[in-house]
Amino acid sequence: MKVTVFGIGYVGLVQAAILAEVGHDVVCVDVDADKVEALKQGRIPIYEPGLEPLVKENFAAGRLSFTIDAALGVKHGEVQFIAVGTPPDEDGSADLKYVLAVASTIAEHMESHKIVVDKSTVPVGTGDKVKASITEVLQAKGKTELTFDVISNPEFLKEGSAVADCMKPDRIVIGTDNKDAEDVMRELYAPFNRNHEKIIVMDVRSAELTKYAANCMLATKISFMNEMANLAEILGADIEAVRHGIGSDPRIGYHFIYPGVGYGGSCFPKDVQALIQTADQIKFDAKVLKAVEARNNEQKTTLFNKISKHFGGELKGKTFALWGLSFKPNTDDMREAPSRVLMEALWAAGAKVQAFDPEAMNETQRIYGNRDDLLLCGTKESALKHADALIIVTEWQAFRAPDFDLVKDMLSQATIFDGRNMYDPKRMAKRGFNYYSVGRQQ
C-alpha cells in the first residue's frame, strides 16, 4: 500500500520505518530540508534502540523515502498520516497549527480520494477541525467533487521501546464511522494483527480521548506512587516494600508504580496539561488531573531539597556528580526531564555539576551550551572526580552495579542521592555511604 507520513519526528519516523519494514511503500515529508538530507545520508535525528538499521535498510530497499516536496507526498499516498508535533501553547493546551497546516497542504495538492489519519496526539474535536480545514481549501479551489475521510489513529509508543511497540502493538485504535475507510486501515495494519485481534474501532472523538486517557492514567499512577513515597518517609515505612505489596494485586500490577523524582518527556506532561485545558474549556474541573500535575511538579524538587538539607543549605562552591540526564533510560530526550529542574536549582544555589549520560550529552549541550558550572564528562567515573556527592536521576542499566569502592574513593564525601532507588540502603550504610533515596529511611 502507498502511504505518506507528514512529519519525520519521533512518531512519524518510527511509524514510517515499521510500515516500510512490512512491505508498504512509504514517503516521508518534512519541512526541514537538513533533516531530510541527513536521513538520506543515514543519519538518524533521534536515539531509539533498533530504529537506525530499520531506516537504513528500508531506505536502501526503496520502500522508505524522504522529501520536502509536499505535492509529491500527497500524490503518492492513498493514506496520509499527520504525525507532526502538537507542542503546548502558553496556556498548556495543544497547539494545532502544524496539524492544521498539513491538513491544508493535503487539500491543496490532492487530486483523488485520500484517507487522512491523525497520528499526532490531538485534543478531542481535532478531527472535526481537520475535516473543516480540508473542506475549506477544496471549496476555495473549486474541487468540491473530491472526497476524503479523516481518521483518528493515536500512537501508544514508549520511548526506548518504540520500535518493538510499533511492530508488536498491544492495540490498534482506529477512530472512524466509515466502513470503507476502516477496511483500508485494517489492510494497512494486517501484518501487525495476525496473532490475535488487536484492532479496536470506535468513533473519532472517542479515539482522540483514548490517547489522552491512557497517558493521563499512567501519569496518575506515577504521581500517586510518589505521594505514597513521601508519606512513607515521614511515617517510617519503606516504599519499596509497599510497592511489592500493592503490585502483587493484579488489579494494580507492577507497571508505573516505581517511586522517583517525577515523570518527564514529550507525552505525559504535555498530555496532562492539554486534557486539563480541554476540561477547563468546557467548564469542567479536572481535579484529579490537576493534582497529578501538581504532585509531579513538586516531586521534581525532591532531590534538591534532600541535597540542600544534607549540606545545611550551603551549596555555593559545591560540586555534584550527576548520573542521568534524559527523562528515562534508552532515549536522549530531555524534554521536561527532572534532571533539568535539579541542575537549574543547583546552579541557582551556586553549585557546579559534572554530568554523564549514555545518550543525552549532545542534547544537554544543545540546551545549555557552554557554562562554567556545567562539565559534561565522557564516563560516569570521570564525573565523580572531586565531587562532593553523587546524584542519580535516570535509571540507566549502566548505573545499577557501579564499583562502589571507586565511587567512594573519587568523591570528596561518601554521599549519594538516589532519585530512582537503585541500591539497597542497608548495604550502602555498610559500605560507609550517606545514602538518600525516595520513600525509604536512610
XYZ file of C-alpha atoms in Angstrom:
442
model
C 0.000 0.000 0.000
C 1.224 3.519 -0.768
C 1.498 5.621 2.395
C 2.610 9.181 3.092
C 3.749 10.395 6.505
C 3.903 14.129 7.195
C 6.393 14.829 9.971
C 9.662 12.961 10.485
C 9.790 13.387 14.223
C 9.733 10.659 16.816
C 6.308 9.220 15.999
C 6.404 9.761 12.251
C 9.822 8.219 11.674
C 9.165 5.129 13.795
C 5.742 4.533 12.213
C 7.104 5.070 8.699
C 10.033 2.698 9.201
C 7.830 -0.063 10.622
C 5.260 0.248 7.817
C 8.068 0.065 5.277
C 9.546 -2.938 7.057
C 6.386 -4.999 6.419
C 6.327 -4.034 2.743
C 4.374 -0.805 2.392
C 5.710 1.937 0.120
C 6.232 4.931 2.412
C 7.136 8.533 1.586
C 8.033 10.836 4.487
C 7.524 14.587 4.081
C 9.069 17.251 6.294
C 9.685 20.993 6.001
C 13.196 20.644 7.469
C 15.480 20.199 4.467
C 18.533 19.489 6.649
C 16.714 16.681 8.465
C 15.558 15.169 5.162
C 19.071 15.275 3.723
C 20.557 13.789 6.896
C 18.112 10.872 6.752
C 19.013 10.248 3.122
C 22.629 10.031 4.273
C 21.701 7.556 7.003
C 21.937 9.978 9.941
C 19.051 9.483 12.369
C 17.954 12.625 14.292
C 16.820 10.773 17.436
C 18.148 7.922 19.553
C 15.804 4.972 19.696
C 17.057 1.384 20.023
C 16.645 -0.558 16.771
C 15.469 2.391 14.675
C 18.656 3.214 12.779
C 19.068 -0.154 10.996
C 15.349 -0.201 10.121
C 15.559 3.206 8.474
C 18.776 2.449 6.615
C 17.666 -0.966 5.351
C 14.259 0.169 4.127
C 15.684 3.311 2.536
C 18.219 1.176 0.686
C 15.440 -1.202 -0.383
C 13.417 1.698 -1.800
C 10.426 1.167 0.469
C 11.157 4.299 2.522
C 11.978 7.720 1.110
C 12.286 11.287 2.384
C 11.341 14.564 0.738
C 10.423 18.197 1.323
C 8.085 18.087 -1.692
C 4.589 18.096 -0.211
C 2.924 17.762 -3.613
C 4.869 14.573 -4.266
C 3.844 13.227 -0.863
C 0.160 13.979 -1.371
C 0.180 12.416 -4.817
C 1.922 9.278 -3.536
C -0.204 8.002 -0.684
C -3.745 6.729 -0.540
C -3.288 7.028 3.228
C -1.892 10.338 4.505
C -0.583 10.297 8.069
C -0.336 13.545 10.004
C 2.451 12.974 12.537
C 3.663 16.495 13.267
C 4.198 17.962 16.717
C 1.476 19.400 18.939
C 3.564 21.473 21.368
C 1.900 23.021 24.401
C 0.610 26.538 23.898
C 1.145 29.218 26.541
C -1.900 28.029 28.487
C -0.881 24.357 28.269
C -3.365 23.456 25.530
C -2.121 21.599 22.443
C -1.067 23.885 19.608
C -2.722 22.546 16.447
C -1.180 24.934 13.929
C 1.138 22.280 12.457
C -1.613 19.665 12.249
C -3.995 22.060 10.507
C -1.212 23.308 8.217
C -0.644 19.747 6.999
C -4.392 19.272 6.525
C -4.482 22.380 4.327
C -1.424 21.187 2.409
C -3.049 17.846 1.675
C -6.173 19.617 0.411
C -4.060 21.987 -1.672
C -2.461 19.176 -3.656
C -4.950 16.288 -3.614
C -6.403 15.108 -6.901
C -8.092 11.906 -5.720
C -9.723 10.409 -2.634
C -7.482 10.439 0.450
C -7.682 8.904 3.895
C -6.229 11.464 6.282
C -5.032 9.919 9.524
C -4.389 11.943 12.675
C -1.413 10.154 14.247
C -0.392 13.179 16.295
C -1.704 13.402 19.840
C -4.545 15.869 19.483
C -7.419 17.132 21.655
C -10.938 15.823 21.267
C -12.575 17.573 18.339
C -9.406 17.898 16.239
C -10.789 15.510 13.640
C -13.623 17.948 13.014
C -11.136 20.808 12.643
C -9.014 18.827 10.193
C -12.111 17.996 8.176
C -13.183 21.652 8.152
C -9.705 22.782 7.109
C -9.580 20.386 4.171
C -13.125 21.244 3.118
C -12.384 24.973 3.191
C -9.362 24.627 0.899
C -11.170 22.318 -1.526
C -14.063 24.752 -1.763
C -11.707 27.661 -2.386
C -10.033 25.727 -5.191
C -13.327 24.633 -6.694
C -12.617 20.967 -6.046
C -15.739 20.106 -4.122
C -16.116 16.839 -6.044
C -13.060 15.386 -4.266
C -13.780 13.135 -1.295
C -11.763 12.265 1.792
C -12.016 10.604 5.193
C -10.489 11.793 8.459
C -9.464 9.063 10.878
C -8.009 9.174 14.390
C -5.278 6.573 14.887
C -3.404 7.505 18.080
C 0.047 6.113 18.822
C 0.909 4.315 22.048
C 4.692 4.208 21.785
C 7.072 4.191 24.743
C 10.356 5.973 24.177
C 13.133 3.434 24.483
C 10.976 0.579 23.161
C 9.072 2.328 20.370
C 10.218 0.004 17.593
C 9.022 -3.077 19.475
C 5.790 -1.312 20.493
C 5.079 -0.411 16.884
C 5.987 -3.822 15.481
C 4.030 -5.724 18.151
C 1.333 -3.309 19.356
C -0.885 -4.049 22.338
C -3.798 -2.464 20.492
C -4.504 -0.517 17.319
C -7.172 2.116 17.870
C -9.000 3.322 14.755
C -11.459 6.159 15.086
C -13.882 6.263 12.169
C -17.556 5.783 11.312
C -16.822 4.890 7.669
C -16.664 1.158 6.914
C -14.669 1.621 3.702
C -12.021 3.682 5.499
C -11.959 1.118 8.290
C -11.301 -1.645 5.757
C -8.354 0.267 4.299
C -6.850 0.732 7.755
C -7.381 -2.952 8.531
C -5.465 -3.820 5.354
C -2.686 -1.388 6.294
C -2.281 -2.906 9.749
C -2.947 -6.540 8.790
C 0.731 -7.549 9.247
C 0.520 -6.490 12.897
C -2.831 -8.114 13.594
C -2.190 -11.777 12.829
C -1.607 -13.286 16.276
C -4.920 -12.116 17.697
C -7.381 -9.297 17.122
C -5.744 -6.038 18.202
C -7.817 -3.532 16.241
C -10.354 -1.547 18.252
C -12.748 0.562 16.175
C -14.619 3.493 17.680
C -15.789 6.962 16.761
C -13.203 9.687 16.132
C -13.764 11.628 19.354
C -13.515 8.515 21.495
C -10.240 7.587 19.783
C -8.857 11.066 20.431
C -9.791 10.867 24.105
C -8.415 7.320 24.426
C -4.872 8.543 23.793
C -5.087 11.269 26.437
C -6.856 8.999 28.908
C -4.138 6.349 28.572
C -1.254 8.734 29.206
C -3.062 10.532 31.997
C -3.846 7.224 33.705
C -0.169 6.241 33.642
C 0.876 9.682 34.874
C -1.656 9.333 37.694
C -0.091 6.038 38.801
C 3.332 7.667 38.923
C 2.178 10.702 40.887
C 0.172 8.521 43.267
C 3.213 6.367 43.996
C 5.386 9.423 44.533
C 2.853 10.740 47.021
C 2.926 7.409 48.850
C 6.736 7.581 48.873
C 6.641 10.983 50.534
C 4.234 9.636 53.136
C 6.436 6.578 53.683
C 9.440 8.737 54.528
C 7.518 10.658 57.162
C 5.797 7.585 58.626
C 8.916 5.430 58.746
C 7.751 2.929 56.122
C 9.690 1.532 53.150
C 8.047 2.425 49.841
C 9.801 -0.453 48.052
C 8.105 -2.938 50.379
C 4.822 -1.118 49.823
C 5.348 -1.265 46.054
C 5.752 -5.045 46.162
C 2.758 -5.340 48.415
C 0.365 -3.444 46.177
C 1.883 -4.556 42.856
C 1.040 -8.173 43.659
C -2.624 -7.223 43.351
C -3.464 -7.938 39.678
C -5.904 -5.037 39.688
C -2.933 -2.730 40.288
C 0.082 -4.508 38.812
C 3.752 -3.565 38.935
C 3.887 -1.236 35.952
C 4.298 2.504 36.572
C 4.384 2.250 40.364
C 8.076 2.951 40.809
C 8.671 5.967 43.063
C 11.131 8.562 41.873
C 11.640 12.200 41.015
C 8.695 12.708 38.673
C 7.804 11.965 35.076
C 9.039 13.922 32.070
C 9.333 13.502 28.323
C 7.279 14.632 25.386
C 3.983 12.953 26.320
C 2.901 12.771 29.943
C 3.473 16.417 30.982
C 2.053 17.802 27.736
C -0.935 15.461 27.608
C -1.953 16.000 31.221
C -1.809 19.768 30.684
C -3.721 19.534 27.421
C -6.544 17.465 28.913
C -6.781 19.889 31.833
C -7.145 22.728 29.330
C -9.779 20.804 27.392
C -11.710 20.308 30.621
C -11.374 23.976 31.534
C -12.747 24.991 28.135
C -15.948 23.084 28.803
C -16.136 24.373 32.405
C -15.258 21.008 33.944
C -12.928 20.989 36.944
C -10.447 18.136 36.332
C -9.434 17.843 39.996
C -7.582 14.545 39.709
C -5.516 15.646 36.705
C -4.616 18.942 38.377
C -3.453 17.035 41.449
C -1.391 14.685 39.275
C 0.373 17.635 37.641
C 0.922 19.463 40.926
C 2.416 16.399 42.602
C 4.713 15.800 39.649
C 5.969 19.381 39.590
C 6.688 19.230 43.316
C 8.316 15.808 43.064
C 10.959 17.177 40.721
C 12.284 19.278 43.617
C 12.663 16.247 45.919
C 16.346 15.611 45.313
C 17.339 19.240 45.556
C 15.551 19.531 48.904
C 17.394 16.462 50.228
C 20.709 17.824 48.983
C 20.125 21.255 50.472
C 19.124 19.764 53.836
C 22.174 17.492 53.970
C 24.537 20.401 53.332
C 22.703 22.790 55.633
C 21.626 24.992 52.754
C 25.268 25.818 51.945
C 25.630 24.713 48.329
C 27.673 27.586 46.934
C 31.016 26.293 45.724
C 29.948 22.639 45.958
C 30.400 20.270 43.024
C 27.972 17.435 42.293
C 28.368 14.393 40.085
C 25.140 13.764 38.185
C 24.385 10.404 36.582
C 21.491 10.560 34.127
C 20.192 13.499 32.101
C 17.487 12.021 29.860
C 13.990 11.811 31.324
C 14.146 7.995 31.169
C 16.612 5.312 30.023
C 17.133 4.337 26.366
C 16.439 7.785 24.980
C 18.252 11.090 24.557
C 15.042 13.057 25.172
C 15.378 15.744 27.842
C 12.009 17.393 27.431
C 10.565 18.085 30.903
C 13.361 15.936 32.384
C 13.733 16.030 36.200
C 17.481 16.474 35.670
C 16.860 19.930 34.235
C 14.892 21.098 37.265
C 17.614 19.750 39.552
C 20.563 21.223 37.657
C 18.955 24.636 37.361
C 18.229 24.660 41.104
C 21.822 23.674 41.891
C 23.179 26.395 39.631
C 20.884 28.970 41.196
C 22.321 27.952 44.592
C 25.888 28.452 43.322
C 26.839 24.789 42.824
C 28.587 23.145 39.897
C 27.509 19.970 38.071
C 29.671 17.265 36.490
C 27.250 15.186 34.425
C 27.232 11.961 32.457
C 24.505 10.244 30.449
C 24.950 7.382 27.940
C 22.933 9.170 25.216
C 21.817 12.668 26.222
C 25.154 14.527 26.300
C 24.692 16.210 22.920
C 21.149 17.206 23.823
C 22.354 18.719 27.085
C 24.988 20.685 25.186
C 22.347 21.882 22.744
C 20.027 23.054 25.526
C 22.526 24.690 27.864
C 25.554 25.468 25.695
C 28.861 26.204 27.417
C 28.609 27.041 31.112
C 31.286 27.404 33.756
C 29.083 25.499 36.204
C 28.436 22.503 33.897
C 31.024 19.923 32.891
C 29.891 17.132 30.563
C 32.039 14.092 31.259
C 32.961 11.217 28.961
C 32.372 8.475 31.541
C 30.358 8.042 34.691
C 33.590 7.608 36.625
C 35.117 10.878 35.431
C 32.024 12.731 36.621
C 32.866 11.655 40.192
C 36.270 13.328 40.378
C 36.457 15.633 43.429
C 32.631 15.883 43.579
C 31.029 16.476 46.971
C 28.274 13.932 46.290
C 26.802 11.698 43.591
C 23.241 12.257 42.368
C 21.370 9.648 40.318
C 18.430 10.917 38.282
C 17.936 8.388 35.446
C 17.869 4.616 35.965
C 20.208 3.580 33.131
C 21.402 -0.039 33.372
C 24.990 1.224 33.373
C 24.385 2.748 36.811
C 22.939 -0.330 38.522
C 26.158 -2.007 39.652
C 28.992 0.524 39.912
C 32.319 -0.076 41.661
C 31.295 1.397 44.999
C 34.870 1.386 46.322
C 35.886 3.523 43.354
C 32.864 5.790 43.833
C 33.803 6.277 47.490
C 37.447 6.987 46.689
C 36.658 9.545 43.978
C 34.026 11.534 45.886
C 35.120 14.190 48.353
C 32.322 12.932 50.586
C 30.840 9.425 50.547
C 27.334 10.679 49.843
C 24.772 9.504 47.273
C 21.368 10.986 46.478
C 19.482 8.303 44.586
C 16.335 9.515 42.816
C 15.495 6.070 41.437
C 16.022 3.749 44.440
C 18.650 1.742 42.594
C 20.574 0.496 45.641
C 19.805 -1.135 48.988
C 20.010 1.361 51.881
C 21.379 -1.174 54.392
C 24.174 -2.249 52.067
C 25.027 1.352 51.296
C 25.282 2.088 55.022
C 27.618 -0.891 55.489
C 29.791 0.485 52.696
C 30.080 3.745 54.602
C 27.886 5.958 52.444
C 25.437 8.637 53.422
C 22.659 7.358 51.214
C 19.408 9.178 50.448
C 16.649 7.655 48.312
C 12.925 8.194 47.734
C 10.378 6.902 50.242
C 12.883 4.894 52.302
C 14.733 5.517 55.528
C 18.392 6.450 55.249
